[in-house]
Amino acid sequence: MWTYERKLQYPVNITRPNPAMAKFIMSQYGGPDGEIAASMRYLSQRYSMDNKKVAGLLTDIGTEELAHMEMIAAIVRQLTKGCSAEELKESGLGEYYIDHTGAIWPQAAGGIPFNACEFQSKGDPLTDLFEDLAAEQKARTTYDNILRLVKDHEVADPIRFLRQREVVHFQRFGEGLRMYQEQLDSKNYYAFNPSFDK
Amino acid sequence: MERMKMLEWVQALCFVVVDMELYLDTHPCDEEALAFYRDSVENYEKAKRKFEEMYGPLTAVKSMDCERWAWADVPLPWEGVR
């Protein structure tokens, strides 16, 4: 279970709306390498992770990703708050406005809706951990792409925090992979699915 | 704004706890880290208690200390300060 704390993980206080930037940043909510995909990936994978320490790591990182979802939603909300229908249309958010008004809804920057096929839960611990390592790098690349376009420090500051967390999670998953491999035959890690073919 | 400054302090101390938890997940036998974690949790709990005394509950269960349902009055974190 979870307990909600009524605070963000890192402050988001944006005073200058910029709906065009919101359209880009919302990709880290419901896009292919976004925070929803990250959280659902780790929280789904943990059930078949037959190493208690690594299952714990998946739970804790998956939980932190929930807080990142909330931060991205806060950024998008604050960047679009108070914008008129006309301003949203001019910024490229016209179609989004028609379907969602000023709400938060998970989609990629290009309008593709969030889909569970953006992540895997394969049921093979090594396969899943390699996916997790790749996912952290893909998210970091997306944050780098966003940061090249963001000029407002009020937006860049929380985005830099989130980018940094991708780096830390990559490091931890690398350590998790090593811990898992230590319980296998070092001559052949990939002979079978160690959690299924006992 | 005082509330925001103090909340930032709580957020910073909470972050230390979260980051240390991930570290300890993969380094469970690091005694120095474990001692630092204990201090971090203590600092965080202390700051959170002080914040909640001044500005209201951060978790619903803390509304127990108030005479009315204070949870409903706490600002929504995603609204930011404008």
Coordinates of C-alpha atoms in Angstrom, one line a residue, chain A residues 3-15 17 53 56-57 60-61 64 70 74 78 81 161 165 168-169 172 175-176 179, chain B residues 4 7-8 10-11 14-15 18-19 21-23 25-28 44 48 58-60 71-72 74-82:
Chain A
T3 CA 0.5 6.7 2.0
Y4 CA 0.0 10.1 0.2
E5 CA 2.0 13.1 1.4
R6 CA 0.6 16.4 0.3
K7 CA 3.8 17.8 -1.1
L8 CA 5.8 17.4 -4.3
Q9 CA 9.2 15.6 -4.2
Y10 CA 10.9 18.8 -5.5
P11 CA 9.3 22.3 -5.7
V12 CA 7.5 23.4 -8.9
N13 CA 6.6 27.1 -8.8
I14 CA 6.1 28.4 -12.4
T15 CA 4.8 32.0 -12.7
P17 CA 2.7 30.2 -18.6
K53 CA 16.6 -7.1 -2.6
G56 CA 12.6 -4.1 -3.0
L57 CA 14.6 -1.8 -5.3
D60 CA 11.2 1.9 -4.1
I61 CA 12.1 3.3 -7.5
E64 CA 9.6 7.5 -6.5
E70 CA 3.0 14.3 -10.0
A74 CA 2.3 20.0 -11.9
Q78 CA 1.2 25.5 -14.1
K81 CA -3.1 27.6 -16.1
F161 CA 16.2 17.5 -10.8
R165 CA 17.2 11.1 -10.8
V168 CA 20.9 7.7 -10.1
H169 CA 18.2 5.1 -10.9
R172 CA 21.0 1.6 -8.8
E175 CA 23.9 -2.6 -9.0
G176 CA 20.7 -4.6 -8.9
M179 CA 23.4 -8.5 -7.4
Chain B
M4 CA 7.1 27.8 1.1
L7 CA 8.2 23.3 2.9
E8 CA 11.4 23.4 0.8
V10 CA 11.1 19.5 4.5
Q11 CA 11.3 18.5 0.9
C14 CA 12.8 14.0 2.7
F15 CA 14.9 13.7 -0.4
V18 CA 14.5 8.7 -0.3
D19 CA 17.9 8.8 -2.0
E21 CA 16.8 4.2 0.8
L22 CA 17.7 3.5 -2.8
Y23 CA 21.4 3.4 -1.9
D25 CA 18.7 -1.2 -1.2
T26 CA 21.9 -2.1 -3.1
H27 CA 24.4 -1.6 -0.2
P28 CA 22.5 -3.1 2.8
Y44 CA 13.2 14.7 8.4
K48 CA 8.0 17.5 9.2
L58 CA 1.0 16.6 5.2
T59 CA -0.7 13.3 5.6
A60 CA -4.4 12.7 6.3
W71 CA -6.8 17.9 5.6
A72 CA -9.3 19.6 3.4
V74 CA -4.1 22.1 3.1
P75 CA -3.0 23.6 -0.2
L76 CA -2.8 21.3 -3.2
P77 CA 0.9 20.7 -4.0
W78 CA 0.6 20.9 -7.8
E79 CA -0.9 24.4 -7.7
G80 CA 2.4 26.1 -6.9
V81 CA 2.8 29.6 -5.7
R82 CA 1.7 32.4 -8.0

